[in-house]
Amino acid sequence: EDGIRDIGVTGVQTCALPISKAVISGNITLKSSGEVDAMRAAGRLCGQALDAVSKAIRPGISTFELDAIAEAVIRDAGGLPTFKGYFGFPATLCTSLNEEIVHGIPSKKRVLRLGDVIKIDCGATLDGWIGDAAFTAQVGGATGKPKKLMDATAAALEAGIKAMQPGGFLGDVCHAVEVVGKGQKYGIVTRYCGHGVGRRLHEEPSVPNLGVPGTGVPLVTGLVIAIEPMFTLGRADTVELKDGWTVKTRDGSLAAHFEHTVAMTDDGPSILTLP
Ligand code: MG
Ligand code: MG
């Protein structure tokens, strides 16, 4: 119980119910293997949209054009752009440049320049199930400090995924992310975090980017979470812009963000958002 509070998750009980039950708390919904398969189809579509966007990133293209590419991939496959209309968000992608961390709004006025660091976050809904994933890229190719930051953030995501082992706890995942960020002395954004995902984009449990091993929700088969480390070259404090969406670093430092939707299986983690 102490461990639950440690990672900031409220209203969740651990091990109070047999793990064979459909839910491990009133708010965490476990997915059957058939449901995980359906989520993988949605996740693959999300991954394919991101893949298409990744290939289109170049100097001179606007974030509006990138958004249109992602929306076409999703709709052509019979899916729906999850973010569009979510609390009124106007687009398929969140496109966040340089000191922006997450939730940037695509625009014809935001044209990519050589060296820009762009974060692309996408949600795809297929047959009612959702995949959520994100990546960061530097326009023209990654180099120098931005490359180190992006590599570390991607490595933190990988470490978080690898920490999803049978018998483990959510705190193991959060801690694995934290260790990579701290090892490089990067700012670790904690105001925003990962989350459960399924038929809804944001489900319980919250998946913070720091935590205590051996604490929190048990990693039982059927748990599906979006793990999404956000690191900065400076401090971790954030501010929201007047557009009501875009989140940037308070100190203006560069930020990176990577995300996958991952299912817990009997054998460990299975990434659902690969193309
Ligand atoms: Mg996302
Ligand atoms: Mg997410």
mmCIF file of C-alpha atoms and ligand atoms in Angstrom:
data_model
loop_
_atom_site.group_PDB
_atom_site.id
_atom_site.type_symbol
_atom_site.label_atom_id
_atom_site.label_comp_id
_atom_site.label_asym_id
_atom_site.label_seq_id
_atom_site.Cartn_x
_atom_site.Cartn_y
_atom_site.Cartn_z
ATOM 1 C CA GLU A 1 0.000 0.000 0.000
ATOM 2 C CA ASP A 2 2.875 2.356 0.822
ATOM 3 C CA GLY A 3 4.357 1.567 -2.547
ATOM 4 C CA ILE A 4 1.197 2.668 -4.301
ATOM 5 C CA ARG A 5 1.411 6.075 -2.718
ATOM 6 C CA ASP A 6 5.121 6.210 -3.513
ATOM 7 C CA ILE A 7 4.454 6.324 -7.227
ATOM 8 C CA GLY A 8 1.514 8.635 -6.964
ATOM 9 C CA VAL A 9 -1.198 6.190 -7.991
ATOM 10 C CA THR A 10 -4.393 6.592 -6.029
ATOM 11 C CA GLY A 11 -7.557 4.574 -5.860
ATOM 12 C CA VAL A 12 -5.740 1.392 -6.839
ATOM 13 C CA GLN A 13 -5.419 -1.756 -4.765
ATOM 14 C CA THR A 14 -2.632 -4.240 -5.307
ATOM 15 C CA CYS A 15 -3.095 -7.966 -4.919
ATOM 16 C CA ALA A 16 -6.471 -7.473 -3.243
ATOM 17 C CA LEU A 17 -8.137 -9.627 -5.887
ATOM 18 C CA PRO A 18 -6.961 -12.869 -7.476
ATOM 19 C CA ILE A 19 -5.079 -12.032 -10.681
ATOM 20 C CA SER A 20 -7.461 -14.256 -12.636
ATOM 21 C CA LYS A 21 -10.190 -11.631 -12.195
ATOM 22 C CA ALA A 22 -10.873 -9.374 -15.149
ATOM 23 C CA VAL A 23 -9.791 -6.355 -13.175
ATOM 24 C CA ILE A 24 -7.115 -5.838 -10.536
ATOM 25 C CA SER A 25 -8.868 -2.796 -9.165
ATOM 26 C CA GLY A 26 -12.103 -1.010 -9.859
ATOM 27 C CA ASN A 27 -10.299 1.105 -12.433
ATOM 28 C CA ILE A 28 -7.669 -1.052 -14.122
ATOM 29 C CA THR A 29 -9.062 -3.204 -16.919
ATOM 30 C CA LEU A 30 -6.980 -6.192 -17.987
ATOM 31 C CA LYS A 31 -7.189 -7.293 -21.616
ATOM 32 C CA SER A 32 -7.740 -10.891 -22.779
ATOM 33 C CA SER A 33 -5.307 -12.335 -25.329
ATOM 34 C CA GLY A 34 -7.925 -11.725 -28.035
ATOM 35 C CA GLU A 35 -8.247 -8.122 -26.945
ATOM 36 C CA VAL A 36 -4.464 -7.734 -26.970
ATOM 37 C CA ASP A 37 -4.496 -9.024 -30.571
ATOM 38 C CA ALA A 38 -7.099 -6.391 -31.455
ATOM 39 C CA MET A 39 -4.997 -3.740 -29.718
ATOM 40 C CA ARG A 40 -1.960 -4.901 -31.713
ATOM 41 C CA ALA A 41 -3.858 -4.210 -34.944
ATOM 42 C CA ALA A 42 -4.630 -0.681 -33.734
ATOM 43 C CA GLY A 43 -1.073 -0.290 -32.488
ATOM 44 C CA ARG A 44 0.398 -1.455 -35.786
ATOM 45 C CA LEU A 45 -1.666 1.162 -37.592
ATOM 46 C CA CYS A 46 -0.366 3.806 -35.203
ATOM 47 C CA GLY A 47 3.186 2.583 -35.877
ATOM 48 C CA GLN A 48 2.593 2.681 -39.628
ATOM 49 C CA ALA A 49 1.330 6.266 -39.426
ATOM 50 C CA LEU A 50 4.429 7.259 -37.441
ATOM 51 C CA ASP A 51 6.645 5.420 -39.928
ATOM 52 C CA ALA A 52 5.117 7.376 -42.825
ATOM 53 C CA VAL A 53 5.574 10.656 -40.948
ATOM 54 C CA SER A 54 9.175 9.765 -40.087
ATOM 55 C CA LYS A 55 9.984 9.246 -43.772
ATOM 56 C CA ALA A 56 8.418 12.622 -44.671
ATOM 57 C CA ILE A 57 10.386 14.699 -42.150
ATOM 58 C CA ARG A 58 12.619 17.143 -44.052
ATOM 59 C CA PRO A 59 13.395 20.854 -44.124
ATOM 60 C CA GLY A 60 10.508 22.840 -45.630
ATOM 61 C CA ILE A 61 7.622 20.544 -44.699
ATOM 62 C CA SER A 62 5.008 21.917 -42.293
ATOM 63 C CA THR A 63 3.667 20.106 -39.260
ATOM 64 C CA PHE A 64 0.228 20.466 -40.897
ATOM 65 C CA GLU A 65 1.455 18.384 -43.848
ATOM 66 C CA LEU A 66 2.882 15.737 -41.500
ATOM 67 C CA ASP A 67 -0.498 15.591 -39.764
ATOM 68 C CA ALA A 68 -2.281 15.008 -43.072
ATOM 69 C CA ILE A 69 0.076 12.105 -43.877
ATOM 70 C CA ALA A 70 -0.702 10.392 -40.563
ATOM 71 C CA GLU A 71 -4.445 10.947 -40.877
ATOM 72 C CA ALA A 72 -4.486 9.461 -44.401
ATOM 73 C CA VAL A 73 -2.621 6.314 -43.294
ATOM 74 C CA ILE A 74 -5.051 5.789 -40.415
ATOM 75 C CA ARG A 75 -8.264 6.506 -42.325
ATOM 76 C CA ASP A 76 -7.190 4.498 -45.410
ATOM 77 C CA ALA A 77 -6.935 1.441 -43.140
ATOM 78 C CA GLY A 78 -10.390 2.020 -41.677
ATOM 79 C CA GLY A 79 -9.130 3.547 -38.464
ATOM 80 C CA LEU A 80 -9.818 6.804 -36.675
ATOM 81 C CA PRO A 81 -7.310 9.390 -35.451
ATOM 82 C CA THR A 82 -7.692 9.010 -31.687
ATOM 83 C CA PHE A 83 -6.481 12.478 -30.744
ATOM 84 C CA LYS A 84 -8.771 14.383 -33.135
ATOM 85 C CA GLY A 85 -11.574 15.791 -31.003
ATOM 86 C CA TYR A 86 -10.111 14.398 -27.759
ATOM 87 C CA PHE A 87 -11.003 17.177 -25.301
ATOM 88 C CA GLY A 88 -11.251 19.303 -28.440
ATOM 89 C CA PHE A 89 -7.720 18.647 -29.760
ATOM 90 C CA PRO A 90 -7.863 19.584 -33.465
ATOM 91 C CA ALA A 91 -5.444 17.150 -35.121
ATOM 92 C CA THR A 92 -4.258 13.566 -35.665
ATOM 93 C CA LEU A 93 -0.729 14.206 -34.366
ATOM 94 C CA CYS A 94 0.816 16.154 -31.571
ATOM 95 C CA THR A 95 3.831 17.875 -33.152
ATOM 96 C CA SER A 96 6.163 19.524 -30.633
ATOM 97 C CA LEU A 97 9.295 21.405 -31.726
ATOM 98 C CA ASN A 98 12.568 21.871 -29.847
ATOM 99 C CA GLU A 99 11.758 23.200 -26.323
ATOM 100 C CA GLU A 100 8.168 21.970 -26.718
ATOM 101 C CA ILE A 101 7.712 18.599 -25.010
ATOM 102 C CA VAL A 102 4.231 17.327 -25.861
ATOM 103 C CA HIS A 103 0.765 18.300 -27.192
ATOM 104 C CA GLY A 104 1.932 20.762 -29.879
ATOM 105 C CA ILE A 105 -0.732 21.540 -32.496
ATOM 106 C CA PRO A 106 0.132 20.959 -36.185
ATOM 107 C CA SER A 107 0.084 24.164 -38.227
ATOM 108 C CA LYS A 108 0.782 25.381 -41.758
ATOM 109 C CA LYS A 109 2.903 28.080 -40.123
ATOM 110 C CA ARG A 110 5.238 25.617 -38.398
ATOM 111 C CA VAL A 111 7.721 24.718 -41.126
ATOM 112 C CA LEU A 112 10.609 22.406 -40.255
ATOM 113 C CA ARG A 113 14.131 23.733 -40.512
ATOM 114 C CA LEU A 114 17.427 21.845 -40.606
ATOM 115 C CA GLY A 115 18.415 20.918 -37.045
ATOM 116 C CA ASP A 116 14.941 21.251 -35.519
ATOM 117 C CA VAL A 117 14.111 18.529 -33.010
ATOM 118 C CA ILE A 118 10.557 17.365 -33.511
ATOM 119 C CA LYS A 119 8.415 15.120 -31.336
ATOM 120 C CA ILE A 120 5.627 13.259 -33.120
ATOM 121 C CA ASP A 121 2.897 11.627 -30.991
ATOM 122 C CA CYS A 122 0.083 9.640 -32.607
ATOM 123 C CA GLY A 123 -2.993 7.712 -31.548
ATOM 124 C CA ALA A 124 -4.897 5.315 -33.815
ATOM 125 C CA THR A 125 -8.248 3.726 -33.042
ATOM 126 C CA LEU A 126 -9.235 0.515 -34.851
ATOM 127 C CA ASP A 127 -12.359 -1.482 -34.013
ATOM 128 C CA GLY A 128 -12.637 0.572 -30.829
ATOM 129 C CA TRP A 129 -9.132 -0.245 -29.581
ATOM 130 C CA ILE A 130 -6.352 2.323 -29.296
ATOM 131 C CA GLY A 131 -2.614 2.385 -29.978
ATOM 132 C CA ASP A 132 -0.529 5.314 -28.684
ATOM 133 C CA ALA A 133 3.126 5.923 -29.602
ATOM 134 C CA ALA A 134 5.637 8.702 -30.148
ATOM 135 C CA PHE A 135 9.154 9.356 -31.383
ATOM 136 C CA THR A 136 11.621 12.230 -31.640
ATOM 137 C CA ALA A 137 13.760 13.084 -34.667
ATOM 138 C CA GLN A 138 16.185 15.830 -35.664
ATOM 139 C CA VAL A 139 15.535 17.317 -39.078
ATOM 140 C CA GLY A 140 18.423 16.441 -41.406
ATOM 141 C CA GLY A 141 19.767 13.723 -39.072
ATOM 142 C CA ALA A 142 20.584 13.535 -35.381
ATOM 143 C CA THR A 143 23.858 14.957 -34.122
ATOM 144 C CA GLY A 144 25.593 16.306 -31.012
ATOM 145 C CA LYS A 145 23.707 17.012 -27.790
ATOM 146 C CA PRO A 146 20.264 16.485 -29.344
ATOM 147 C CA LYS A 147 21.336 13.028 -30.515
ATOM 148 C CA LYS A 148 22.595 12.092 -27.038
ATOM 149 C CA LEU A 149 19.325 13.287 -25.493
ATOM 150 C CA MET A 150 17.200 11.401 -28.020
ATOM 151 C CA ASP A 151 19.302 8.229 -27.670
ATOM 152 C CA ALA A 152 18.960 8.336 -23.868
ATOM 153 C CA THR A 153 15.199 8.906 -24.004
ATOM 154 C CA ALA A 154 14.780 6.008 -26.433
ATOM 155 C CA ALA A 155 17.025 3.872 -24.223
ATOM 156 C CA ALA A 156 14.867 4.775 -21.196
ATOM 157 C CA LEU A 157 11.775 3.572 -23.048
ATOM 158 C CA GLU A 158 13.577 0.339 -23.920
ATOM 159 C CA ALA A 159 14.665 -0.099 -20.286
ATOM 160 C CA GLY A 160 11.109 0.497 -19.076
ATOM 161 C CA ILE A 161 9.777 -2.111 -21.480
ATOM 162 C CA LYS A 162 12.441 -4.649 -20.457
ATOM 163 C CA ALA A 163 11.486 -4.112 -16.803
ATOM 164 C CA MET A 164 8.039 -5.585 -17.520
ATOM 165 C CA GLN A 165 8.819 -9.034 -16.170
ATOM 166 C CA PRO A 166 6.447 -11.614 -14.660
ATOM 167 C CA GLY A 167 6.212 -11.137 -10.892
ATOM 168 C CA GLY A 168 7.282 -7.512 -11.146
ATOM 169 C CA PHE A 169 5.568 -4.253 -10.319
ATOM 170 C CA LEU A 170 4.855 -1.024 -12.129
ATOM 171 C CA GLY A 171 7.458 0.730 -9.956
ATOM 172 C CA ASP A 172 10.110 -1.447 -11.661
ATOM 173 C CA VAL A 173 9.172 0.082 -15.018
ATOM 174 C CA CYS A 174 9.101 3.651 -13.694
ATOM 175 C CA HIS A 175 12.432 3.179 -11.917
ATOM 176 C CA ALA A 176 14.103 1.754 -15.019
ATOM 177 C CA VAL A 177 13.132 4.896 -16.959
ATOM 178 C CA GLU A 178 14.324 7.145 -14.127
ATOM 179 C CA VAL A 179 17.744 5.438 -13.859
ATOM 180 C CA VAL A 180 18.562 6.138 -17.514
ATOM 181 C CA GLY A 181 17.596 9.818 -17.236
ATOM 182 C CA LYS A 182 19.440 10.342 -13.969
ATOM 183 C CA GLY A 183 22.519 8.554 -15.317
ATOM 184 C CA GLN A 184 22.836 11.276 -17.967
ATOM 185 C CA LYS A 185 21.766 14.086 -15.563
ATOM 186 C CA TYR A 186 18.855 14.969 -17.840
ATOM 187 C CA GLY A 187 15.685 16.658 -16.626
ATOM 188 C CA ILE A 188 13.009 13.982 -16.135
ATOM 189 C CA VAL A 189 9.535 15.377 -16.830
ATOM 190 C CA THR A 190 7.132 14.201 -14.142
ATOM 191 C CA ARG A 191 4.207 16.593 -14.637
ATOM 192 C CA TYR A 192 3.135 14.349 -17.537
ATOM 193 C CA CYS A 193 3.381 10.577 -17.596
ATOM 194 C CA GLY A 194 2.435 7.297 -19.227
ATOM 195 C CA HIS A 195 -0.882 5.564 -18.666
ATOM 196 C CA GLY A 196 -3.018 2.514 -19.129
ATOM 197 C CA VAL A 197 -4.590 2.290 -22.574
ATOM 198 C CA GLY A 198 -7.351 0.203 -24.147
ATOM 199 C CA ARG A 199 -10.743 1.312 -25.405
ATOM 200 C CA ARG A 200 -9.937 4.657 -23.833
ATOM 201 C CA LEU A 201 -6.771 6.666 -24.531
ATOM 202 C CA HIS A 202 -6.003 7.340 -20.888
ATOM 203 C CA GLU A 203 -6.849 4.587 -18.442
ATOM 204 C CA GLU A 204 -5.451 3.675 -15.057
ATOM 205 C CA PRO A 205 -2.779 3.110 -13.969
ATOM 206 C CA SER A 206 -0.637 6.215 -14.361
ATOM 207 C CA VAL A 207 2.919 5.336 -15.419
ATOM 208 C CA PRO A 208 5.253 8.010 -14.021
ATOM 209 C CA ASN A 209 8.795 8.464 -15.315
ATOM 210 C CA LEU A 210 10.219 7.749 -11.895
ATOM 211 C CA GLY A 211 9.405 5.217 -9.210
ATOM 212 C CA VAL A 212 10.480 2.718 -6.604
ATOM 213 C CA PRO A 213 11.200 -0.898 -7.632
ATOM 214 C CA GLY A 214 8.895 -3.531 -6.146
ATOM 215 C CA THR A 215 6.042 -1.073 -5.561
ATOM 216 C CA GLY A 216 2.720 -0.248 -7.170
ATOM 217 C CA VAL A 217 0.462 -2.216 -9.463
ATOM 218 C CA PRO A 218 1.557 -5.825 -10.107
ATOM 219 C CA LEU A 219 2.582 -6.524 -13.708
ATOM 220 C CA VAL A 220 -0.030 -9.163 -14.471
ATOM 221 C CA THR A 221 -0.813 -10.611 -17.878
ATOM 222 C CA GLY A 222 -3.312 -8.415 -19.710
ATOM 223 C CA LEU A 223 -2.067 -5.124 -18.300
ATOM 224 C CA VAL A 224 -1.546 -2.736 -21.233
ATOM 225 C CA ILE A 225 0.327 0.504 -20.656
ATOM 226 C CA ALA A 226 1.796 3.371 -22.649
ATOM 227 C CA ILE A 227 5.330 4.044 -21.387
ATOM 228 C CA GLU A 228 6.533 7.511 -22.397
ATOM 229 C CA PRO A 229 9.764 8.984 -21.035
ATOM 230 C CA MET A 230 10.245 12.733 -21.565
ATOM 231 C CA PHE A 231 13.765 14.051 -20.888
ATOM 232 C CA THR A 232 15.229 17.544 -21.205
ATOM 233 C CA LEU A 233 18.729 19.009 -21.535
ATOM 234 C CA GLY A 234 17.913 21.347 -18.634
ATOM 235 C CA ARG A 235 15.372 21.330 -15.843
ATOM 236 C CA ALA A 236 12.167 19.291 -15.823
ATOM 237 C CA ASP A 237 9.742 22.158 -15.066
ATOM 238 C CA THR A 238 7.036 22.703 -17.681
ATOM 239 C CA VAL A 239 4.723 25.482 -18.812
ATOM 240 C CA GLU A 240 1.590 25.286 -20.947
ATOM 241 C CA LEU A 241 1.274 27.775 -23.808
ATOM 242 C CA LYS A 242 -1.725 30.076 -24.273
ATOM 243 C CA ASP A 243 -3.085 27.779 -27.004
ATOM 244 C CA GLY A 244 -4.239 25.581 -24.119
ATOM 245 C CA TRP A 245 -2.312 22.551 -25.373
ATOM 246 C CA THR A 246 1.388 22.942 -26.101
ATOM 247 C CA VAL A 247 3.649 22.037 -23.179
ATOM 248 C CA LYS A 248 7.228 23.341 -23.200
ATOM 249 C CA THR A 249 10.181 23.371 -20.837
ATOM 250 C CA ARG A 250 10.084 26.375 -18.515
ATOM 251 C CA ASP A 251 13.800 27.024 -19.040
ATOM 252 C CA GLY A 252 13.575 26.681 -22.828
ATOM 253 C CA SER A 253 15.825 23.631 -22.884
ATOM 254 C CA LEU A 254 15.530 20.966 -25.556
ATOM 255 C CA ALA A 255 13.167 18.037 -24.897
ATOM 256 C CA ALA A 256 12.781 14.496 -26.260
ATOM 257 C CA HIS A 257 9.869 12.043 -26.000
ATOM 258 C CA PHE A 258 9.468 8.402 -26.996
ATOM 259 C CA GLU A 259 6.458 6.164 -26.399
ATOM 260 C CA HIS A 260 5.161 2.666 -27.054
ATOM 261 C CA THR A 261 1.968 0.889 -26.052
ATOM 262 C CA VAL A 262 3.075 -2.362 -24.398
ATOM 263 C CA ALA A 263 1.122 -5.409 -23.231
ATOM 264 C CA MET A 264 2.190 -7.582 -20.325
ATOM 265 C CA THR A 265 2.095 -11.274 -21.314
ATOM 266 C CA ASP A 266 2.966 -14.537 -19.549
ATOM 267 C CA ASP A 267 6.414 -14.250 -21.153
ATOM 268 C CA GLY A 268 7.029 -10.566 -20.452
ATOM 269 C CA PRO A 269 6.482 -7.414 -22.497
ATOM 270 C CA SER A 270 5.031 -7.301 -26.006
ATOM 271 C CA ILE A 271 5.234 -3.976 -27.897
ATOM 272 C CA LEU A 272 1.932 -3.327 -29.690
ATOM 273 C CA THR A 273 2.843 -0.165 -31.645
ATOM 274 C CA LEU A 274 5.495 -1.509 -34.028
ATOM 275 C CA PRO A 275 4.741 -0.855 -37.729
HETATM 276 MG MG MG B 1 1.133 9.460 -27.059
HETATM 277 MG MG MG B 2 0.367 8.375 -24.220
#
